[in-house]
């Protein structure tokens, strides 16, 4: 029987690359989305065409709504019997220094980047009791640049939750993280946005979405690894 993974924010960009990789490896993929319904449907059709023995259902949810987060696993399509792995990939990336951060802005950034993954892990444990989780982090969790203060603090907290949760939920659930470097420019920014950043990485290489998906696959498939964070970042965390 195939294993089933739920990928939050799985319709586009990095999430879609993870979906493609895991589908190739034999997983059934539940594609969560918020606004990107067209992309989600297109990806589901693409995967269905390639792997007709499996299902690639969609699940819509605004993860900034905490009640919807807590009940997400109760709203799975009937065809899905259970979830073996959860990829906390959905994110917002909004700029703002500490001095500019209002309470409502902080609340929004924390809601999607920390609260949703936290309560999805809790709900995953309570509903399914075993499996694996991968949290999508950011190479900058080891730095203290303040330009995206709320975002980065949320990702730092999520990295700590990766360690704490790995211990708390062992031996039944493994929790790991992937910390990407420059993969894709933020939505609505051109590739020039990344040029300088890429040039400054030790490997001088933009990280391919496939390399991120490869890291996620490694963490899902290695039963002896938990509480680990893979920096898939062309070496940025070393600087
Ligand atoms: N791109 C990079 O270079 C880079 C670098 C470092 C870390 N990362 C991390 O890697 C992961 C993937 O990166 P990405 O650039 O592909 O992410 P992204 O495009 O910025 O966001 C992924 C998805 O998150 C979903 N999302 C946002 N707000 C939501 C909400 N309120 N409810 C539900 N879903 C919501 C969106 O879904 P809809 O489109 O359906 O609304 C979006 O497509 C993220 O966790 C990011 O922080 C990426």
XYZ file of N, CA and C and ligand atoms in Angstrom:
765
model
N 0.838 -1.206 0.000
C 0.000 0.000 0.000
C 0.873 1.256 0.000
N 0.435 2.266 -0.765
C 1.287 3.461 -0.835
C 1.135 4.306 0.434
N 2.163 5.087 0.708
C 2.134 5.999 1.854
C 1.536 7.326 1.397
N 0.931 8.036 2.343
C 0.276 9.302 1.998
C 0.944 10.463 2.723
N 1.198 11.525 1.973
C 1.813 12.728 2.540
C 0.901 13.917 2.295
N 0.816 14.803 3.271
C 0.114 16.077 3.076
C 1.161 17.191 3.034
N 1.130 17.976 1.969
C 2.082 19.090 1.820
C 1.313 20.395 1.904
N 1.597 21.211 2.923
C 0.911 22.506 2.989
C 1.546 23.447 1.969
N 0.716 24.262 1.341
C 1.219 25.158 0.299
C 1.852 24.365 -0.829
N 1.223 23.251 -1.192
C 1.838 22.312 -2.138
C 1.546 22.580 -3.607
N 0.775 23.627 -3.910
C 0.316 23.821 -5.288
C 1.392 24.373 -6.222
N 2.338 25.137 -5.650
C 3.272 25.883 -6.514
C 4.699 25.790 -5.974
N 5.643 26.256 -6.776
C 7.002 26.550 -6.346
C 7.641 25.369 -5.592
N 8.204 25.616 -4.418
C 8.916 24.544 -3.711
C 7.965 23.393 -3.344
N 6.781 23.749 -2.885
C 5.811 22.712 -2.479
C 5.475 21.767 -3.623
N 5.311 22.316 -4.820
C 4.982 21.488 -5.990
C 6.158 20.578 -6.348
N 7.378 21.079 -6.194
C 8.563 20.245 -6.484
C 8.625 19.066 -5.505
N 8.286 19.333 -4.247
C 8.272 18.244 -3.253
C 7.186 17.233 -3.630
N 6.026 17.742 -4.045
C 4.921 16.852 -4.448
C 5.354 15.954 -5.608
N 6.017 16.531 -6.608
C 6.443 15.749 -7.785
C 7.433 14.655 -7.377
N 8.406 15.027 -6.554
C 9.424 14.060 -6.125
C 8.774 12.902 -5.344
N 7.912 13.254 -4.395
C 7.332 12.195 -3.563
C 6.370 11.328 -4.371
N 5.665 11.938 -5.322
C 4.783 11.146 -6.197
C 5.618 10.146 -7.000
N 6.763 10.608 -7.499
C 7.656 9.702 -8.254
C 8.115 8.541 -7.388
N 8.243 8.799 -6.078
C 8.721 7.751 -5.173
C 7.592 6.836 -4.695
N 6.380 7.088 -5.179
C 5.294 6.169 -4.845
C 4.323 6.668 -3.792
N 4.509 7.917 -3.340
C 3.591 8.462 -2.331
C 2.287 8.902 -2.991
N 1.227 8.811 -2.197
C -0.030 9.472 -2.527
C 0.098 10.864 -1.903
N -0.253 11.916 -2.639
C 0.007 13.274 -2.141
C -1.300 14.053 -1.993
N -1.562 14.558 -0.789
C -2.669 15.489 -0.590
C -2.087 16.891 -0.741
N -2.600 17.610 -1.738
C -2.054 18.939 -2.056
C -2.909 19.992 -1.350
N -2.349 20.548 -0.285
C -3.060 21.643 0.392
C -2.755 22.963 -0.335
N -3.763 23.833 -0.411
C -3.548 25.167 -0.976
C -4.461 26.143 -0.250
N -4.173 27.417 -0.437
C -5.084 28.445 0.089
C -5.748 29.172 -1.069
N -4.976 29.996 -1.818
C -5.550 30.737 -2.941
C -5.297 30.089 -4.301
N -4.240 29.250 -4.389
C -3.793 28.770 -5.711
C -4.578 27.547 -6.194
N -5.881 27.700 -6.315
C -6.708 26.558 -6.716
C -6.338 26.055 -8.121
N -6.143 26.995 -9.068
C -5.835 26.578 -10.446
C -4.535 25.778 -10.504
N -3.503 26.293 -9.804
C -2.214 25.579 -9.791
C -2.365 24.214 -9.138
N -3.143 24.173 -8.061
C -3.328 22.897 -7.345
C -4.023 21.881 -8.251
N -5.054 22.344 -8.974
C -5.786 21.424 -9.867
C -4.882 20.939 -10.993
N -4.077 21.873 -11.526
C -3.180 21.525 -12.628
C -2.147 20.480 -12.167
N -1.588 20.711 -10.986
C -0.585 19.774 -10.454
C -1.220 18.403 -10.193
N -2.404 18.418 -9.623
C -3.094 17.153 -9.337
C -3.323 16.370 -10.634
N -3.769 17.070 -11.694
C -4.004 16.403 -12.992
C -2.701 15.838 -13.556
N -1.640 16.659 -13.449
C -0.325 16.221 -13.963
C 0.113 14.925 -13.264
N -0.025 14.905 -11.933
C 0.416 13.724 -11.179
C -0.489 12.530 -11.473
N -1.792 12.814 -11.575
C -2.757 11.750 -11.873
C -2.466 11.110 -13.229
N -2.096 11.953 -14.217
C -1.769 11.441 -15.551
C -0.546 10.522 -15.506
N 0.433 10.890 -14.676
C 1.667 10.097 -14.612
C 1.519 8.858 -13.739
N 0.704 8.969 -12.685
C 0.605 7.864 -11.713
C -0.872 7.558 -11.469
N -1.466 6.851 -12.419
C -2.926 6.679 -12.385
C -3.378 5.699 -11.305
N -2.419 4.994 -10.672
C -2.781 4.041 -9.608
C -3.041 4.728 -8.276
N -2.757 6.038 -8.201
C -2.876 6.734 -6.913
C -3.741 7.981 -7.004
N -4.075 8.538 -5.820
C -4.905 9.753 -5.778
C -4.045 10.960 -5.395
N -4.395 12.111 -5.935
C -3.689 13.354 -5.600
C -4.740 14.429 -5.294
N -5.464 14.230 -4.193
C -6.580 15.129 -3.898
C -6.125 16.492 -3.385
N -7.046 17.437 -3.454
C -6.771 18.807 -3.003
C -7.451 19.058 -1.665
N -6.863 19.959 -0.902
C -7.460 20.344 0.381
C -7.224 21.838 0.564
N -8.302 22.595 0.578
C -8.171 24.054 0.727
C -8.263 24.435 2.206
N -7.407 25.341 2.643
C -7.518 25.841 4.023
C -6.678 27.099 4.174
N -7.257 28.105 4.805
C -6.486 29.280 5.204
C -5.842 28.946 6.551
N -4.548 28.743 6.542
C -3.866 28.281 7.756
C -3.670 29.396 8.789
N -4.122 30.611 8.460
C -4.081 31.646 9.503
C -5.344 31.578 10.376
N -6.264 30.686 9.998
C -7.468 30.461 10.805
C -7.223 29.241 11.695
N -6.994 29.478 12.964
C -6.532 28.411 13.854
C -7.575 27.297 14.023
N -8.854 27.649 13.983
C -9.884 26.596 14.099
C -9.826 25.660 12.883
N -9.569 26.268 11.713
C -9.454 25.447 10.498
C -8.222 24.550 10.570
N -7.137 25.078 11.150
C -5.915 24.273 11.308
C -6.200 23.066 12.202
N -6.851 23.332 13.344
C -7.093 22.258 14.321
C -7.986 21.155 13.759
N -8.843 21.512 12.798
C -9.772 20.500 12.269
C -9.370 20.023 10.863
N -8.164 20.400 10.414
C -7.765 20.095 9.022
C -7.861 18.598 8.712
N -7.381 17.773 9.637
C -7.350 16.336 9.349
C -8.741 15.702 9.402
N -9.724 16.435 9.932
C -11.113 15.919 9.890
C -11.747 16.196 8.538
N -11.087 17.026 7.734
C -11.679 17.414 6.445
C -10.964 16.761 5.271
N -10.230 15.680 5.541
C -9.540 14.994 4.440
C -10.563 14.371 3.509
N -10.243 14.284 2.219
C -11.165 13.625 1.283
C -11.421 12.180 1.716
N -12.635 11.662 1.425
C -13.016 10.313 1.860
C -12.038 9.242 1.384
N -11.417 9.489 0.220
C -10.520 8.479 -0.349
C -9.249 8.304 0.483
N -8.965 9.258 1.361
C -7.710 9.202 2.138
C -7.972 8.560 3.496
N -7.311 7.435 3.725
C -7.528 6.671 4.974
C -6.696 7.221 6.128
N -5.541 7.760 5.816
C -4.663 8.270 6.877
C -3.508 9.022 6.255
N -2.785 9.748 7.098
C -1.627 10.510 6.612
C -0.377 9.955 7.312
N 0.630 9.613 6.519
C 1.874 9.070 7.063
C 2.931 10.149 7.256
N 2.807 11.232 6.517
C 3.819 12.287 6.632
C 3.187 13.654 6.375
N 3.702 14.623 7.110
C 3.227 16.009 6.996
C 4.421 16.893 6.647
N 4.275 17.693 5.585
C 5.327 18.659 5.234
C 4.778 20.053 5.503
N 5.325 20.713 6.514
C 4.920 22.081 6.844
C 5.709 23.047 5.963
N 5.136 23.313 4.784
C 5.836 24.104 3.767
C 5.237 25.503 3.591
N 3.936 25.659 3.816
C 3.272 26.953 3.579
C 3.920 28.038 4.424
N 4.018 29.225 3.846
C 4.749 30.288 4.530
C 4.361 31.641 3.957
N 4.569 32.682 4.752
C 4.541 34.044 4.210
C 5.901 34.666 4.505
N 6.330 35.580 3.641
C 7.673 36.161 3.770
C 7.540 37.665 3.601
N 7.164 38.333 4.677
C 6.945 39.778 4.602
C 8.022 40.516 5.379
N 8.473 41.631 4.788
C 9.572 42.360 5.423
C 9.053 43.281 6.513
N 9.945 43.621 7.438
C 9.622 44.546 8.523
C 10.653 44.389 9.618
N 11.279 45.524 9.996
C 12.236 45.470 11.105
C 11.474 45.424 12.427
N 12.173 45.123 13.497
C 11.524 45.029 14.813
C 10.752 46.319 15.108
N 11.402 47.443 14.834
C 10.808 48.733 15.193
C 9.530 49.021 14.390
N 9.394 48.360 13.238
C 8.211 48.598 12.381
C 7.097 47.568 12.618
N 7.367 46.555 13.436
C 6.445 45.420 13.545
C 5.285 45.720 14.495
N 4.084 45.791 13.925
C 2.896 46.036 14.747
C 2.412 44.707 15.334
N 1.615 44.766 16.390
C 1.074 43.519 16.956
C 0.298 42.706 15.917
N -0.475 43.375 15.047
C -1.276 42.596 14.089
C -0.384 41.945 13.026
N 0.686 42.657 12.607
C 1.626 42.084 11.637
C 2.327 40.868 12.250
N 2.786 41.025 13.496
C 3.455 39.913 14.187
C 2.523 38.710 14.283
N 1.263 38.995 14.625
C 0.282 37.912 14.790
C 0.103 37.139 13.481
N 0.016 37.885 12.369
C -0.184 37.243 11.055
C 1.018 36.389 10.663
N 2.228 36.947 10.821
C 3.438 36.204 10.426
C 3.616 34.958 11.292
N 3.340 35.107 12.605
C 3.472 33.943 13.500
C 2.404 32.896 13.180
N 1.215 33.364 12.820
C 0.099 32.435 12.581
C 0.448 31.427 11.499
N 0.989 31.905 10.385
C 1.249 30.982 9.276
C 2.611 30.287 9.421
N 3.609 31.031 9.923
C 4.977 30.470 9.944
C 5.303 29.656 11.190
N 4.526 29.857 12.272
C 4.801 29.050 13.474
C 3.560 28.353 14.035
N 2.488 29.121 14.285
C 1.319 28.512 14.951
C 0.733 27.366 14.120
N 0.594 27.592 12.810
C -0.008 26.537 11.972
C 0.832 25.259 12.004
N 2.163 25.331 11.739
C 2.953 24.093 11.850
C 2.864 23.449 13.237
N 2.908 24.282 14.294
C 2.845 23.749 15.669
C 1.572 22.940 15.855
N 0.419 23.551 15.516
C -0.853 22.865 15.794
C -1.150 21.761 14.775
N -0.541 21.850 13.594
C -0.692 20.724 12.651
C 0.090 19.507 13.153
N 1.269 19.753 13.731
C 2.035 18.626 14.297
C 1.231 17.998 15.445
N 0.677 18.851 16.290
C -0.127 18.355 17.409
C -1.314 17.531 16.897
N -2.025 18.073 15.905
C -3.196 17.382 15.351
C -2.790 16.088 14.649
N -1.644 16.120 13.960
C -1.111 14.926 13.278
C -0.863 13.820 14.314
N -0.236 14.198 15.430
C 0.068 13.220 16.487
C -1.222 12.677 17.091
N -2.156 13.565 17.374
C -3.412 13.134 18.017
C -4.275 12.291 17.087
N -4.209 12.577 15.789
C -5.090 11.883 14.837
C -4.483 10.570 14.347
N -3.192 10.600 14.016
C -2.600 9.422 13.359
C -1.595 8.675 14.242
N -1.008 9.374 15.213
C -0.175 8.700 16.228
C 1.216 8.283 15.792
N 1.448 8.191 14.499
C 2.804 7.824 14.049
C 3.081 8.400 12.663
N 4.359 8.467 12.300
C 4.702 8.984 10.975
C 5.903 9.902 11.032
N 5.965 10.818 10.079
C 7.116 11.723 9.982
C 6.652 13.120 9.589
N 7.384 14.103 10.087
C 7.087 15.508 9.774
C 8.371 16.151 9.251
N 8.234 16.990 8.234
C 9.365 17.840 7.823
C 8.897 19.293 7.853
N 9.618 20.107 8.607
C 9.330 21.543 8.673
C 10.250 22.291 7.719
N 9.667 23.132 6.878
C 10.488 23.944 5.978
C 10.919 25.197 6.740
N 12.233 25.361 6.879
C 12.800 26.454 7.667
C 13.462 27.453 6.721
N 14.611 27.967 7.085
C 15.306 28.965 6.261
C 16.744 28.992 6.733
N 17.692 29.058 5.823
C 19.114 29.091 6.206
C 19.407 30.219 7.204
N 18.560 31.261 7.162
C 18.837 32.427 8.022
C 18.497 32.188 9.498
N 17.993 31.013 9.838
C 17.702 30.737 11.267
C 18.968 30.790 12.117
N 20.148 30.668 11.485
C 21.386 30.753 12.274
C 21.959 32.177 12.277
N 21.210 33.116 11.664
C 21.686 34.497 11.603
C 20.704 35.411 12.351
N 21.030 36.675 12.399
C 20.179 37.612 13.140
C 19.840 38.856 12.336
N 19.737 38.696 11.017
C 19.356 39.844 10.185
C 17.919 40.233 10.515
N 17.703 41.562 10.706
C 16.410 42.006 11.215
C 15.423 42.506 10.178
N 15.720 42.323 8.880
C 14.857 42.886 7.834
C 13.494 42.219 7.719
N 13.425 40.947 8.103
C 12.152 40.195 8.111
C 11.987 39.627 9.528
N 11.951 40.526 10.501
C 12.083 40.105 11.905
C 11.026 39.081 12.331
N 9.764 39.372 12.046
C 8.692 38.470 12.518
C 8.810 37.112 11.829
N 9.042 37.133 10.510
C 9.215 35.884 9.739
C 10.354 35.061 10.320
N 11.518 35.733 10.502
C 12.697 34.979 10.922
C 12.541 34.446 12.345
N 11.936 35.243 13.220
C 11.719 34.754 14.591
C 10.770 33.551 14.592
N 9.775 33.586 13.713
C 8.857 32.437 13.613
C 9.603 31.193 13.127
N 10.485 31.361 12.123
C 11.248 30.211 11.605
C 12.247 29.699 12.647
N 12.839 30.626 13.422
C 13.752 30.194 14.492
C 12.988 29.358 15.524
N 11.789 29.821 15.862
C 10.972 29.071 16.831
C 10.599 27.702 16.256
N 10.313 27.664 14.944
C 9.950 26.395 14.296
C 11.146 25.429 14.297
N 12.358 25.982 14.173
C 13.558 25.130 14.244
C 13.677 24.524 15.642
N 13.408 25.334 16.667
C 13.456 24.808 18.044
C 12.371 23.758 18.257
N 11.197 24.005 17.683
C 10.105 23.017 17.784
C 10.506 21.703 17.098
N 11.295 21.803 16.033
C 11.772 20.602 15.331
C 12.571 19.724 16.293
N 13.431 20.358 17.108
C 14.222 19.591 18.082
C 13.338 19.096 19.232
N 12.566 20.020 19.809
C 11.743 19.666 20.971
C 10.726 18.587 20.620
N 10.079 18.770 19.457
C 9.052 17.815 19.025
C 9.653 16.456 18.709
N 10.875 16.458 18.151
C 11.530 15.178 17.810
C 11.688 14.334 19.059
N 12.057 14.991 20.163
C 12.241 14.273 21.421
C 10.889 13.891 22.030
N 9.988 14.857 22.007
C 8.684 14.664 22.643
C 7.875 13.552 21.973
N 7.950 13.471 20.636
C 7.097 12.519 19.917
C 7.813 11.213 19.560
N 9.118 11.104 19.908
C 9.801 9.820 19.680
C 9.203 8.794 20.652
N 9.113 7.544 20.310
C 9.636 6.925 19.092
C 8.636 6.863 17.939
N 7.446 7.463 18.112
C 6.392 7.225 17.116
C 6.454 8.153 15.911
N 6.863 9.398 16.171
C 6.879 10.388 15.083
C 8.271 11.000 14.998
N 8.829 11.006 13.790
C 10.116 11.675 13.559
C 9.838 13.089 13.040
N 10.584 14.043 13.572
C 10.399 15.436 13.116
C 11.753 15.998 12.695
N 11.818 16.436 11.447
C 13.054 16.993 10.908
C 12.765 18.301 10.174
N 13.814 18.956 9.731
C 13.633 20.220 9.016
C 14.572 20.347 7.832
N 14.167 21.161 6.877
C 15.045 21.537 5.765
C 15.145 23.059 5.787
N 16.378 23.565 5.772
C 16.601 25.012 5.789
C 17.147 25.438 4.421
N 16.258 25.913 3.541
C 16.716 26.299 2.199
C 17.481 27.622 2.202
N 18.401 27.732 1.245
C 19.024 29.019 0.939
C 18.254 29.641 -0.205
N 18.943 30.387 -1.076
C 18.225 31.043 -2.181
C 17.729 30.047 -3.233
N 16.429 29.796 -3.232
C 15.834 28.847 -4.185
C 15.093 29.616 -5.272
N 14.064 30.326 -4.857
C 13.239 31.106 -5.796
C 13.064 32.500 -5.230
N 13.024 33.512 -6.089
C 12.721 34.854 -5.577
C 11.314 34.855 -5.003
N 11.037 35.748 -4.034
C 9.676 35.802 -3.509
C 8.687 36.040 -4.649
N 7.422 35.585 -4.511
C 6.425 35.818 -5.557
C 6.417 37.297 -5.964
N 6.284 37.549 -7.230
C 6.231 38.890 -7.828
C 7.586 39.592 -7.890
N 8.689 38.930 -7.495
C 10.039 39.501 -7.690
C 10.740 38.686 -8.767
N 11.543 39.352 -9.595
C 12.254 38.670 -10.671
C 13.474 37.919 -10.142
N 14.128 37.154 -11.027
C 15.284 36.357 -10.620
C 16.475 37.220 -10.210
N 16.481 38.506 -10.667
C 17.546 39.433 -10.285
C 17.622 39.599 -8.769
N 16.455 39.453 -8.122
C 16.351 39.598 -6.664
C 17.368 38.681 -5.967
N 17.614 37.500 -6.586
C 18.475 36.507 -5.935
C 19.938 36.584 -6.363
N 20.203 37.338 -7.450
C 21.531 37.292 -8.079
C 22.673 37.550 -7.078
N 22.547 38.651 -6.331
C 23.601 39.009 -5.368
C 23.719 37.972 -4.273
N 22.553 37.516 -3.804
C 22.548 36.538 -2.700
C 23.256 35.263 -3.147
N 22.937 34.810 -4.365
C 23.526 33.577 -4.892
C 25.039 33.746 -5.035
N 25.454 34.890 -5.557
C 26.881 35.165 -5.778
C 27.659 35.099 -4.468
N 26.990 35.442 -3.356
C 27.680 35.455 -2.054
C 27.701 34.079 -1.386
N 26.985 33.106 -1.915
C 27.005 31.778 -1.275
C 28.338 31.095 -1.581
N 28.857 30.276 -0.669
C 30.124 29.570 -0.935
C 30.095 28.787 -2.242
N 28.984 28.141 -2.560
C 28.940 27.338 -3.790
C 28.571 28.159 -5.024
N 28.248 29.439 -4.812
C 27.859 30.349 -5.908
C 26.804 29.711 -6.810
N 25.799 29.147 -6.179
C 24.814 28.359 -6.923
C 23.424 28.589 -6.355
N 22.494 28.914 -7.217
C 21.091 28.996 -6.797
C 20.635 27.575 -6.473
N 19.935 27.433 -5.361
C 19.507 26.093 -4.946
C 18.333 25.656 -5.828
N 18.446 24.478 -6.414
C 17.366 23.974 -7.280
C 16.208 23.448 -6.419
N 14.988 23.677 -6.885
C 13.828 23.156 -6.120
C 13.943 21.638 -5.963
N 14.538 20.991 -6.973
C 14.684 19.525 -6.909
C 15.626 19.123 -5.766
N 16.612 19.981 -5.465
C 17.541 19.655 -4.368
C 16.831 19.763 -3.012
N 15.914 20.724 -2.910
C 15.115 20.828 -1.678
C 14.241 19.573 -1.549
N 13.610 19.195 -2.651
C 12.737 18.011 -2.624
C 13.537 16.752 -2.270
N 14.771 16.677 -2.770
C 15.661 15.551 -2.468
C 15.931 15.488 -0.960
N 16.156 16.653 -0.335
C 16.417 16.703 1.109
C 15.198 16.218 1.890
N 14.022 16.654 1.454
C 12.786 16.224 2.129
C 12.640 14.708 2.008
N 12.899 14.204 0.808
C 12.795 12.769 0.562
C 13.752 11.995 1.471
N 14.985 12.484 1.581
C 15.976 11.809 2.440
C 15.443 11.705 3.878
N 14.919 12.817 4.370
C 14.454 12.839 5.762
C 13.248 11.929 5.965
N 12.381 11.850 4.972
C 11.210 10.969 5.104
C 11.613 9.501 5.047
N 12.632 9.224 4.253
C 12.970 7.821 3.985
C 13.999 7.229 4.941
N 14.646 8.067 5.766
C 15.681 7.545 6.665
C 15.116 7.365 8.079
N 14.813 6.134 8.460
C 14.116 5.897 9.735
C 14.967 6.148 10.969
N 16.273 6.393 10.795
C 17.138 6.602 11.964
C 17.396 8.075 12.254
N 16.786 8.961 11.476
C 17.078 10.390 11.649
C 15.872 11.122 12.219
N 16.089 11.809 13.337
C 15.053 12.713 13.858
C 15.719 13.912 14.535
N 15.013 15.033 14.559
C 15.564 16.249 15.163
C 16.684 16.867 14.344
N 16.763 16.498 13.071
C 17.852 16.959 12.212
C 17.384 18.096 11.310
N 18.259 19.042 11.063
C 17.957 20.103 10.098
C 19.006 20.062 8.993
N 18.559 19.842 7.773
C 19.478 19.860 6.625
C 19.496 21.264 6.040
N 20.671 21.870 6.006
C 20.819 23.173 5.355
C 21.102 22.916 3.878
N 20.085 23.130 3.055
C 20.227 22.929 1.605
C 20.308 24.334 1.018
N 21.507 24.932 1.070
C 21.608 26.389 0.941
C 22.867 26.868 0.239
N 23.524 25.987 -0.515
C 24.802 26.344 -1.160
C 25.836 26.836 -0.151
N 25.694 26.402 1.087
C 26.688 26.721 2.112
C 26.478 28.035 2.847
N 25.356 28.715 2.615
C 25.139 30.056 3.216
C 25.258 30.078 4.733
N 24.809 29.019 5.390
C 24.798 29.041 6.862
C 26.201 29.081 7.447
N 27.218 28.774 6.611
C 28.597 28.743 7.111
C 29.181 30.146 7.266
N 28.594 31.114 6.581
C 29.193 32.454 6.549
C 28.900 33.238 7.824
N 11.930 30.376 -1.922
C 13.078 30.393 -1.273
O 14.133 30.741 -1.831
C 13.119 29.991 0.185
C 14.238 30.347 0.956
C 14.256 29.996 2.292
C 13.202 29.292 2.857
N 12.133 28.950 2.089
C 11.031 28.201 2.723
O 10.659 27.099 1.898
C 9.237 26.945 1.898
C 8.700 27.030 0.470
O 9.134 28.241 -0.131
P 8.296 28.963 -1.284
O 9.088 30.139 -1.691
O 7.881 27.954 -2.295
O 7.014 29.436 -0.439
P 5.889 30.511 -0.915
O 5.707 30.407 -2.381
O 6.230 31.849 -0.355
O 4.616 29.976 -0.104
C 4.149 28.643 -0.270
C 2.664 28.621 -0.131
O 2.260 28.999 1.182
C 0.864 29.156 1.107
N 0.308 30.059 2.119
C 0.659 31.334 2.393
N -0.210 31.858 3.307
C -1.116 30.876 3.597
C -2.246 30.802 4.441
N -2.660 31.835 5.189
N -2.930 29.631 4.477
C -2.533 28.584 3.734
N -1.489 28.592 2.905
C -0.788 29.728 2.838
C 0.549 29.727 -0.296
O -0.511 28.925 -0.825
P -1.520 29.495 -1.980
O -0.616 29.917 -3.095
O -2.374 28.321 -2.291
O -2.295 30.647 -1.379
C 1.890 29.568 -1.029
O 1.755 29.085 -2.341
C 8.677 28.036 2.806
O 8.437 27.513 4.087
C 9.794 29.080 2.847
O 9.807 29.829 4.038
C 12.067 29.286 0.764
